[in-house]
XYZ file of C-alpha atoms in Angstrom:
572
model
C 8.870 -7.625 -98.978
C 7.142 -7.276 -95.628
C 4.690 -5.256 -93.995
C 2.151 -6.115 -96.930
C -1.127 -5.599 -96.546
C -3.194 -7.885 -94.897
C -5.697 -9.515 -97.031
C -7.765 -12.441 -95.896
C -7.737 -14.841 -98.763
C -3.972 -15.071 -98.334
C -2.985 -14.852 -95.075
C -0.858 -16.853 -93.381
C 1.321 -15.502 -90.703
C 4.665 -18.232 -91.003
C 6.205 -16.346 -88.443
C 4.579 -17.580 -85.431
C 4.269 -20.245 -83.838
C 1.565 -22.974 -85.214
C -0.848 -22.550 -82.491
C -0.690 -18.574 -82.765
C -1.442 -19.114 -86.558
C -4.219 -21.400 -85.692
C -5.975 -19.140 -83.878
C -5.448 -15.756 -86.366
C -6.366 -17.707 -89.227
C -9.605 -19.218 -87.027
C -10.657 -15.650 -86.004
C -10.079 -14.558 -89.799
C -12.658 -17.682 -90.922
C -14.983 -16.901 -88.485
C -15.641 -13.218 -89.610
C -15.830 -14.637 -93.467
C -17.898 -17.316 -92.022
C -20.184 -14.269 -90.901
C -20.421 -12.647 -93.622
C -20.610 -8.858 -94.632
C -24.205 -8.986 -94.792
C -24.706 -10.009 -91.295
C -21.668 -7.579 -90.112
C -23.112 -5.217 -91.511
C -26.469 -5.182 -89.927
C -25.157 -5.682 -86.545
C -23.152 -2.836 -87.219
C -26.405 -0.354 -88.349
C -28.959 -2.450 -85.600
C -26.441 -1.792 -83.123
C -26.625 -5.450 -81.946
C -24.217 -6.124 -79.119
C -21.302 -8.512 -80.979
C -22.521 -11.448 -77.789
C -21.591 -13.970 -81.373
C -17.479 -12.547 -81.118
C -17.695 -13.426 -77.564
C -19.125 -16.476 -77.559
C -16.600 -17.344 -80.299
C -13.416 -15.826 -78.457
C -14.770 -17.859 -75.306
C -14.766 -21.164 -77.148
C -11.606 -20.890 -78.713
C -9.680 -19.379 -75.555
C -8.605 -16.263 -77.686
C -8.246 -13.587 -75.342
C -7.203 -15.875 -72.342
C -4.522 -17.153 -74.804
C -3.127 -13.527 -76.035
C -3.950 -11.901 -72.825
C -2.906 -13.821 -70.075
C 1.389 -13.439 -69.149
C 3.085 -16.960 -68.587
C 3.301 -16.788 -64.665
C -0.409 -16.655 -64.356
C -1.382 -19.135 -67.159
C -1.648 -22.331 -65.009
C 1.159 -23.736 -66.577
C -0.534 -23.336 -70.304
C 2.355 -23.666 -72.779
C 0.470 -21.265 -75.260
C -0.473 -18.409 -72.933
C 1.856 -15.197 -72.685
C 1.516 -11.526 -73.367
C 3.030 -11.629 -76.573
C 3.011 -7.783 -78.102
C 3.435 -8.873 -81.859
C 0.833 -11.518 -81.690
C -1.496 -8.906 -79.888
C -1.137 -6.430 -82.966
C -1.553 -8.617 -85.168
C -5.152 -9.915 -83.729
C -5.996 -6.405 -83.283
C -5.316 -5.006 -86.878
C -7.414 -8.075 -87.688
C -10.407 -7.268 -85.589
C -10.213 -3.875 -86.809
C -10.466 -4.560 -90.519
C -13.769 -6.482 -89.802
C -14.983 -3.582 -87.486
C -14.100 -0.962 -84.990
C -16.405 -2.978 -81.953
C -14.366 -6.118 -82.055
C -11.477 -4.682 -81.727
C -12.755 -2.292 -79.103
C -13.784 -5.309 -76.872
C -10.177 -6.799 -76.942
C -8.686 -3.165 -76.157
C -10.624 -2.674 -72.639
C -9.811 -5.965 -71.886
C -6.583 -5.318 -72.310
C -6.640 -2.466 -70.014
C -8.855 -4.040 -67.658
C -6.331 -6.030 -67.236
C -3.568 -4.067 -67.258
C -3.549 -3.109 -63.163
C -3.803 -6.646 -62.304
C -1.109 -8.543 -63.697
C 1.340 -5.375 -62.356
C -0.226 -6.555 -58.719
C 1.230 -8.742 -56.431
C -2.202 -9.987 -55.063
C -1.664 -13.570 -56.515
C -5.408 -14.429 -55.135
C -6.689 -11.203 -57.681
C -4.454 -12.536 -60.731
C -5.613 -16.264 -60.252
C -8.531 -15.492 -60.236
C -8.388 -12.725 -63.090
C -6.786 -15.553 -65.202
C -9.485 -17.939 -64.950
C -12.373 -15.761 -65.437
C -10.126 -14.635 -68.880
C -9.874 -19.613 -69.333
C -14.081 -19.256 -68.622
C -14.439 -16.530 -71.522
C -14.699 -13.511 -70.079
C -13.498 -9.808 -71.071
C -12.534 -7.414 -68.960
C -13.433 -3.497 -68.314
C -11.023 -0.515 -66.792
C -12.934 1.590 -64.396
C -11.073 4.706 -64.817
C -12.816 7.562 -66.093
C -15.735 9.217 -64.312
C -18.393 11.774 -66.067
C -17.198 14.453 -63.885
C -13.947 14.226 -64.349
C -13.077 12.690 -67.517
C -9.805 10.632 -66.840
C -8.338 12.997 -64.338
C -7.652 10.701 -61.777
C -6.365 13.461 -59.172
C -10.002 14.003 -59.164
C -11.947 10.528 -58.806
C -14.414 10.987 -56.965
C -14.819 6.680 -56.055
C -14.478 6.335 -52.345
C -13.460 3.212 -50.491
C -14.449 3.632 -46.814
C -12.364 1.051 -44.684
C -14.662 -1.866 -43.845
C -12.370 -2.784 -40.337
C -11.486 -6.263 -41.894
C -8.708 -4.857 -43.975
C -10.443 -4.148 -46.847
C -13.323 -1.139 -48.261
C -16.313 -0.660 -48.946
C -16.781 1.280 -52.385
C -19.333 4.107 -53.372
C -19.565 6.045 -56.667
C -19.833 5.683 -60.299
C -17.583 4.802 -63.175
C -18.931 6.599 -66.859
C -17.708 5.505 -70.400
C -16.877 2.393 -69.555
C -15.977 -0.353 -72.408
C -17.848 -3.874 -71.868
C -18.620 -2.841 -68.367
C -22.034 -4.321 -68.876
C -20.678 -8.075 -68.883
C -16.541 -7.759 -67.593
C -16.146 -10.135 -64.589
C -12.848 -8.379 -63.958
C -13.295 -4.459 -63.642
C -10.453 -2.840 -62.409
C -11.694 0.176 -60.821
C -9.854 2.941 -59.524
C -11.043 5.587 -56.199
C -9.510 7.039 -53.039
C -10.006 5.925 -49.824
C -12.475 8.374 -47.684
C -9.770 8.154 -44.749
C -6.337 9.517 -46.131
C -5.556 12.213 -48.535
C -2.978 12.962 -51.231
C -1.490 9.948 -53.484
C -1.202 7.912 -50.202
C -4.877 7.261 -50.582
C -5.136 5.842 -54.028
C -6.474 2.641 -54.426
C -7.222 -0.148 -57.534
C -9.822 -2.967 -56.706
C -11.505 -5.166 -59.254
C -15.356 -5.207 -58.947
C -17.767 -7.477 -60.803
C -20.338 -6.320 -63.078
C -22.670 -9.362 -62.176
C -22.380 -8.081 -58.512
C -25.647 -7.278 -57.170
C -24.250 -3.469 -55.868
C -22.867 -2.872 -59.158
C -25.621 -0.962 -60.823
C -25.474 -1.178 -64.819
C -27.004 2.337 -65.452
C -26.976 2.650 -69.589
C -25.071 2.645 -72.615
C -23.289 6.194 -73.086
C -23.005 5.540 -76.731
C -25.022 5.430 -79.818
C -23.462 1.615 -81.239
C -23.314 -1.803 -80.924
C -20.270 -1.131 -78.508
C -21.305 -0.854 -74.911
C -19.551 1.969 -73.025
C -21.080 1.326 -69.542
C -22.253 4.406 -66.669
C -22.198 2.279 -63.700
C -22.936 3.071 -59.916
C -21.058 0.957 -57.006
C -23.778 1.089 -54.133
C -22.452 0.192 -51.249
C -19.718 -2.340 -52.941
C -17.761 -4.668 -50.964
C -14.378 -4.792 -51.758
C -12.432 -7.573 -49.761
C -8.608 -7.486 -49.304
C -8.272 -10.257 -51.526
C -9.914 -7.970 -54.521
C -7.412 -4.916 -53.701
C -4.666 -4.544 -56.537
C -2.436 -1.722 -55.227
C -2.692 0.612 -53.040
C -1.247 4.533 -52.317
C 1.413 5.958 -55.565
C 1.332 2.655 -56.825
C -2.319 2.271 -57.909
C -1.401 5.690 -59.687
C 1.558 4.522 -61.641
C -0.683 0.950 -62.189
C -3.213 3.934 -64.074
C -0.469 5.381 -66.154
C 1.536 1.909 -66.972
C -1.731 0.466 -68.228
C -2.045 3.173 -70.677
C 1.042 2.891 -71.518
C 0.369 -0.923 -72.824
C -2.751 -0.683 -73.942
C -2.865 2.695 -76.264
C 0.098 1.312 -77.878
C -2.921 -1.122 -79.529
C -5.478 1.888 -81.240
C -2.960 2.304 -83.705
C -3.471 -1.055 -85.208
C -7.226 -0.382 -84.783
C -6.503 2.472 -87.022
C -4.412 0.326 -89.885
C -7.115 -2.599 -89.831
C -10.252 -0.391 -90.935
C -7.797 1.695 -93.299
C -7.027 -1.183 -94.770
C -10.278 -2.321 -95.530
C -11.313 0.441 -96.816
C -8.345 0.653 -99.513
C -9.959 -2.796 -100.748
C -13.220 -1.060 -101.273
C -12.554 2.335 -102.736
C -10.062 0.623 -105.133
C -12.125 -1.839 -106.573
C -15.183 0.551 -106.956
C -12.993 3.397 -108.220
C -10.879 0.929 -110.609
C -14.249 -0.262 -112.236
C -16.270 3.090 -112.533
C -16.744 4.987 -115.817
C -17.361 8.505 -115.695
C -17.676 10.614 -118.875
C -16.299 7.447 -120.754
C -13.252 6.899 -118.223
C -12.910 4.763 -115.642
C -12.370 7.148 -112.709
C -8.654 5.913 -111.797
C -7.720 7.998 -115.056
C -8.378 11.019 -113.952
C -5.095 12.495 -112.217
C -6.213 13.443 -109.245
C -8.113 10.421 -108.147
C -4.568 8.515 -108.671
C -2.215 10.957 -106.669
C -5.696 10.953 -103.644
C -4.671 6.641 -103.896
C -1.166 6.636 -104.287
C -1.107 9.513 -101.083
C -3.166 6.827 -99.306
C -1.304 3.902 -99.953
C 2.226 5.245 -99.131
C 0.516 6.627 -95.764
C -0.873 3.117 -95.046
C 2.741 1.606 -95.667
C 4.106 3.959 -93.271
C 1.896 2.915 -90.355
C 2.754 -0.632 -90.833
C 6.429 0.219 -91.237
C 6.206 2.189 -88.301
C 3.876 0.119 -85.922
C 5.996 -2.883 -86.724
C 9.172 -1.225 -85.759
C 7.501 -0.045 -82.248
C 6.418 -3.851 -81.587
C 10.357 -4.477 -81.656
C 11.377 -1.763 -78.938
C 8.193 -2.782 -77.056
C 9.518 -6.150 -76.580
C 12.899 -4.980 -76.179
C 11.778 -2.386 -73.160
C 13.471 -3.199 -69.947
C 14.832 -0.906 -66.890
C 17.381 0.835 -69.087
C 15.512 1.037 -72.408
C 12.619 2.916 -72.342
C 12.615 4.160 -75.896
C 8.996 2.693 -76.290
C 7.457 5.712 -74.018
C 8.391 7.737 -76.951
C 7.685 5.382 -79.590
C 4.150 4.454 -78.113
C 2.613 7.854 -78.053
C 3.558 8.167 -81.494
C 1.949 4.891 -82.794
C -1.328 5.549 -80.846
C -1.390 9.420 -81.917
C 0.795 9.372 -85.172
C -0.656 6.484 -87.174
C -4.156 6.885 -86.014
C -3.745 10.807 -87.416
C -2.456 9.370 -90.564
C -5.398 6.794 -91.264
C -7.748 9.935 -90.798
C -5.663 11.448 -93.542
C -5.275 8.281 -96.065
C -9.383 7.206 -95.759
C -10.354 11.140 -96.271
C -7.735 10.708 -99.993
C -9.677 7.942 -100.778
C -13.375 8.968 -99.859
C -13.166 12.097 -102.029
C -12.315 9.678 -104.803
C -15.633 7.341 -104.226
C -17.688 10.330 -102.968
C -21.517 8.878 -102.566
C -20.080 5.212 -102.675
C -18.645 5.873 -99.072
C -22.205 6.376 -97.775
C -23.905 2.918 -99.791
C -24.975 0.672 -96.064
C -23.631 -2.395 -98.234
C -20.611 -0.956 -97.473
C -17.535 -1.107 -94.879
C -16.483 1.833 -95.806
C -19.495 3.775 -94.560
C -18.802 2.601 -90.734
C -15.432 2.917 -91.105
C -15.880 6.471 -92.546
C -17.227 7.366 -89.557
C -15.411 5.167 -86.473
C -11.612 6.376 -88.265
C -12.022 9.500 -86.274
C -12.608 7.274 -82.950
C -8.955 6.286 -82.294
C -7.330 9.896 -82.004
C -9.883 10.813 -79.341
C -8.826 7.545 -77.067
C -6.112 6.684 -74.125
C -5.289 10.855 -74.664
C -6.379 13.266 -77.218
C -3.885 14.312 -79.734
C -2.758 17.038 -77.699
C -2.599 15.151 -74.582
C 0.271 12.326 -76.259
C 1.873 15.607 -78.417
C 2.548 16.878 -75.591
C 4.004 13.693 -73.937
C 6.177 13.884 -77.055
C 7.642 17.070 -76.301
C 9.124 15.816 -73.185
C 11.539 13.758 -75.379
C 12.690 15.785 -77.671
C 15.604 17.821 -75.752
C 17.184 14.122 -75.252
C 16.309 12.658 -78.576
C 17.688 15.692 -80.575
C 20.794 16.603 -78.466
C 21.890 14.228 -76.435
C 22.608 10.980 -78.604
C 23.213 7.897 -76.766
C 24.698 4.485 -77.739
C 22.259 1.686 -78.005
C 22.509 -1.397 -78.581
C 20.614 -2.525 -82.265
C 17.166 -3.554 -81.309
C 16.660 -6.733 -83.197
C 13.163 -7.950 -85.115
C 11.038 -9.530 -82.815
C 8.372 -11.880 -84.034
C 9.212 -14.779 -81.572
C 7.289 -16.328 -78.845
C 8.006 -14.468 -75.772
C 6.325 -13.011 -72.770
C 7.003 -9.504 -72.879
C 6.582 -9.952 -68.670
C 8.399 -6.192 -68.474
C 5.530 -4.106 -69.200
C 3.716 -5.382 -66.192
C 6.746 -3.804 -64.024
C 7.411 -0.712 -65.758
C 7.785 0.867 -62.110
C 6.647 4.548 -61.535
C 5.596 6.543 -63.944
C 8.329 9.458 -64.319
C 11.819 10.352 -65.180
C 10.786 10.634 -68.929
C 13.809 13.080 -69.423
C 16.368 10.741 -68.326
C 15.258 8.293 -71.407
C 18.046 8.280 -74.201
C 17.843 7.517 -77.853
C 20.675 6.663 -80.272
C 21.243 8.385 -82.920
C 18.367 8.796 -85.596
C 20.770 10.183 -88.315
C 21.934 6.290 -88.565
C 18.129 5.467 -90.020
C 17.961 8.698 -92.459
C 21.620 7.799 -93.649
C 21.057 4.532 -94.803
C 18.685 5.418 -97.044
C 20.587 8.881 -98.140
C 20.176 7.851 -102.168
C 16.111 8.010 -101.790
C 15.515 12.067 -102.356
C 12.968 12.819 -100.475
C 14.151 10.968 -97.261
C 17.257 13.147 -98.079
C 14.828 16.431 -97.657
C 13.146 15.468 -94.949
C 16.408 14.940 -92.737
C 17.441 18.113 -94.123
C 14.010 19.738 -93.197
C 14.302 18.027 -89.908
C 17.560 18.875 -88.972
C 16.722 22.671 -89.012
C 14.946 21.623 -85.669
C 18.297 21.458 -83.958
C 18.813 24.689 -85.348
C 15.799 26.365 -84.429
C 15.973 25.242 -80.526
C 19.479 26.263 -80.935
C 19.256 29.825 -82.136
C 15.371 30.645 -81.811
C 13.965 28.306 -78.894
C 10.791 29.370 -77.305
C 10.449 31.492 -74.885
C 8.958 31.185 -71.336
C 5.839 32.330 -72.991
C 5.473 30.501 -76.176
C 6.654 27.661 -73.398
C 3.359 28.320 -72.187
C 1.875 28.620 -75.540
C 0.020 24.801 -76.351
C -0.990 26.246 -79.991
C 2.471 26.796 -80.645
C 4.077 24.372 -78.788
C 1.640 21.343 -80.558
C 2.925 22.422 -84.389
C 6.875 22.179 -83.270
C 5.452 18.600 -81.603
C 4.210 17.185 -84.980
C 7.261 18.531 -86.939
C 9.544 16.884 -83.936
C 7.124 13.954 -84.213
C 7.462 13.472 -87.908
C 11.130 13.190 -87.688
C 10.657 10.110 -85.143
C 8.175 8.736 -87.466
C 10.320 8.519 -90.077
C 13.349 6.483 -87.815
C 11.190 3.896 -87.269
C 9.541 3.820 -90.633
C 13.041 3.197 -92.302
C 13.972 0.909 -89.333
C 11.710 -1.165 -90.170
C 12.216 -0.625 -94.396
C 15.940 -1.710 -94.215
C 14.927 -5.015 -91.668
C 12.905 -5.945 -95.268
C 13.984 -4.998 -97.650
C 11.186 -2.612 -98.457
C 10.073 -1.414 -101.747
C 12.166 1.589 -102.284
C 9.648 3.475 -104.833
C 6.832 3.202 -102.277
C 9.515 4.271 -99.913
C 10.830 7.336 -101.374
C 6.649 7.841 -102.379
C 5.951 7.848 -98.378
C 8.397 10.336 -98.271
C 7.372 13.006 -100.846
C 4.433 12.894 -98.559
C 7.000 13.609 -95.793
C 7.918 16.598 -97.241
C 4.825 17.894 -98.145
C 3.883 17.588 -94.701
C 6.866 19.149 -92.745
C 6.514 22.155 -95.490
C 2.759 22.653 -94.348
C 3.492 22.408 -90.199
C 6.601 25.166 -91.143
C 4.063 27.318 -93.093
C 1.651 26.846 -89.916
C 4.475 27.560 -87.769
C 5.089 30.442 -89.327
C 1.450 32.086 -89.105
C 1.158 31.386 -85.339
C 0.049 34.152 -83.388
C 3.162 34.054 -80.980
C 6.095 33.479 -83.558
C 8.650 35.693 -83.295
C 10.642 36.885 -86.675
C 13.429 34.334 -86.606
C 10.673 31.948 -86.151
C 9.324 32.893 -88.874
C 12.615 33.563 -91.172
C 13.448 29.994 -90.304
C 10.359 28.228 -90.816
C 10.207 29.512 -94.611
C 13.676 27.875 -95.264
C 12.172 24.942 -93.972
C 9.666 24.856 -96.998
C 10.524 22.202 -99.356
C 9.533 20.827 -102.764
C 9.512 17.463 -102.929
C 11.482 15.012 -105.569
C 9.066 14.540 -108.299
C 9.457 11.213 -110.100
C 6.766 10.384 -112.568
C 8.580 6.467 -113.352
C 8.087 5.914 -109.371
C 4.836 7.185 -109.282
C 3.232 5.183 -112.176
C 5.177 1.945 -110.374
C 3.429 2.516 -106.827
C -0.373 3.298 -109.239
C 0.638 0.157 -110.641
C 0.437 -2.109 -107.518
C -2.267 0.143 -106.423
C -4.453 -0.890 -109.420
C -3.883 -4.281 -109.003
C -5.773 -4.354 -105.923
C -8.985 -3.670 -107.337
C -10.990 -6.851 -107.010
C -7.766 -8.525 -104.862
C -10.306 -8.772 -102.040
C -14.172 -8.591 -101.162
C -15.538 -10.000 -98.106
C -17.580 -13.028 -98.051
C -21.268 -11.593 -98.642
């Protein structure tokens, strides 16, 4: 069976190439190497992780994972390589939210220079990544948040064909040591779109002004001030709509990561609360006995499956993406908004099982208690991807188009599309096959027989109690129908990726009973909302479903559960 969980005294990823194993199973050794104790107080000091870097410098990791072919100097191990990516990021995650945070600004520091065609700004990009650098995306300003109609960095021209740069830059990932920012700012001389512009900056520069740390952790989320900044041509990356779509196509490839962040610390924490649970008597049981404290694990556990299943399957249609298969603009939203929601849900189940345990400082699970609500509040709010969701779901639910099958893809290529994505629109011309063909093969499981039935009922209610123009209007409204649509996706992908291997089908149909649960609580929320009209409401009752109870299935998914405890402990 794949998709198991990752545990670091057995890992050993056979599916990649020997030099890609090489360096997961070096970054794994170098965390145990660490320690927990030593984590750990970094993580409560808030020491900046200078150690990671120093490491990932030495061993070439991020210049390795994060560099496409064309600009790796002719480096035979060098490409952007999606599955590999995920895989170092889950990784980083389960030893703490900050090293993984490091890789994902690189990633989108990145991002706007290898879609440029400035071959002098991607050379040299590429060798600051070979000298050990990170990077940093200058996006967001504390004004304006990301709304990048409204940046207010201005690049005056400078008469030599390129600008000179004034403003500031807030909430800014390692933008106190990045030797590749990619900033973005208007030019003071044209208005509208036409005057967009990207430029990298450098934050050893002596006009780039390192004001503070916005955030309380050993992260560093940089305010900085260009004074005066010079910004030759040679250091422009686009220029007019296309330094706006280079904005939005970065997103788009590096948001796609926080949902791995969220699966590495969930993860962790499962070894944790497990083993303490498992091995804690209260009033002469061992607190696994009691009922509740087993469904709170096996909730978590099936949940945890499901965002591997489902991040998996995403890597696949990632890789796959190209001109006429854009699935993965759906698909990404979903993994960064979907399984990051889900981890919230699956380390809440197994706090209230540990209770005071999940605030000990010996423990992971009391930084991971806390940075598990980080992920849904970055690259877009839940609300902002929901409501990129929305825009898919006339096309995914009634106009079913043939595809061809999008194969597993664990193999060593550069997945070179995503850096030429081209603009950023047409979302409602994107076509999906049919996601009946997932639920059907996997029509003798029960519950994944009630959710499609639950789920089909949306077809229904667009087709004979749609919104109107004003619950159109209506984002309360609007956001419940987008996590009922958004479950429905979900579950494609999940089985997707079950039937590729051969997944256990008791934790399969378990995931499912969850499902259910879940699409009977958005209906019942549906149901109360202000705005709901009476066939709304008539069909969101008949929507309500009990799930398929199986107590054999259940005690065989505690079963694997319980053999966890004590399966892993970090290296003190």
């Amino acid at each position: 069976m794949a998709a198991v969980l990752f545990n670091p005294r057995t890992y050993d990823p056979t599916y990649f190439d020997a030099e890609t194993r090489r360096l997961l199973r070096a970054t794994v050794d170098w965390f145990e190497a660490r320690g927990k104790r030593e984590l750990l107080e970094q993580y409560r000091e808030r020491t900046w992780y200078a150690d990671f870097l120093e490491f990932q410098a030495r061993e070439g990791l991020f210049a390795t994972f994060l560099t496409p072919a064309r600009d790796a100097a002719g480096d035979p191990q060098a490409r952007w390589d999606t599955a590999r990516i995920s895989e170092l990021f889950e990784i980083l995650a389960f030893y703490g939210l900050g090293y993984w945070y490091t890789g994902q600004v690189s990633i989108l520091g990145v991002g706007p220079v290898w879609q440029s065609e400035n071959a002098a700004a991607r050379t040299a990009a590429a060798q600051w990544l070979r000298d050990g650098s990170v990077a940093a995306f200058g996006l967001s300003e504390r004004a304006h948040g990301a709304d990048i109609y409204s940046t207010d960095m201005i690049l005056t021209p400078d008469g030599n064909g390129g600008f000179t740069a004034e403003g500031g830059k807030y909430y800014i990932g390692n933008g106190n040591v990045a030797r590749v920012v990619s900033v973005f700012g208007r030019r003071s001389d044209v208005d509208g779109p036409e005057g967009y512009v990207f430029f990298t900056a450098d934050s050893q520069h002596p006009n780039y002004d390192l004001v503070k740390n916005t955030v309380n952790s050993h992260m560093f989320v940089a305010e900085f001030t260009l004074n005066s900044y010079p910004v030759p041509a040679e250091h422009v990356l686009h220029t007019g709509q296309a330094a706006f779509d280079a904005a939005l196509n970065t997103v788009n490839v590096g948001k796609f990561n926080i949902g791995f962040a969220s699966i590495g610390m969930a993860e962790h924490c499962l070894y944790e609360a497990i083993t303490h649970a498992h091995n804690r008597v209260l009033y002469g049981k061992r607190v696994t006995e009691f009922p509740h404290a087993r469904r709170s694990f096996v909730d978590a556990y099936a949940r945890l499956f499901g965002m591997k299943l489902y991040s998996d399957r995403a890597v696949d249609y990632f890789r796959t993406a190209g001109p006429q298969d854009r699935r993965y603009l759906l698909f990404n939203p979903i993994n960064k908004m979907k399984v990051t929601q889900e981890a919230e849900k699956a380390v809440a189940a197994m706090w209230d099982v540990i209770a005071a345990k999940g605030f000990e400082a010996d423990t992971y699970f009391d930084g991971a208690s806390r940075d598990i609500f980080a992920p849904t509040k970055l690259e877009g709010t839940v609300h902002v991807n929901l409501a990129l969701v929305l825009k898919f779901m006339p096309s995914y639910l009634f106009s079913p188009a043939e595809h061809a099958a999008v194969p597993a893809r664990k193999d060593a290529g550069d997945d070179e599309f995503l850096f030429r994505q081209g603009p950023a629109r047409g979302l409602g011309k994107v076509t999906f096959a049919d996601w009946r063909q997932a639920y059907d093969a996997f029509a003798d499981l029960p519950n994944v027989a009630l959710l499609r039935e639950q789920a089909e009922g949306l077809t229904t209610l667009l087709e004979t109690a749609a919104p109107d123009a004003a619950q159109q209007r209506d984002l309360d409204f609007l956001l419940t129908l987008g996590q009922m649509f958004t479950l429905l996706v979900y579950g494609q992908l999940i089985l997707e990726q079950a039937a590729i291997t051969d997944f256990d089908h008791a934790i399969l149909d378990t995931l499912f009973e969850v499902f259910v649960r879940d699409f009977s609580e958005l209906a019942v929320a549906l149901h109360g909302k202000s705005s709901s009209t009476p066939a709304q409401q008539q069909w969101a009752l008949t929507r309500v479903r009990k799930p398929a109870i199986d107590p054999g299935r259940f005690d065989s998914v505690w079963k694997q559960i319980k053999n966890l405890s004590g399966a892993y402990e970090m290296n003190p």
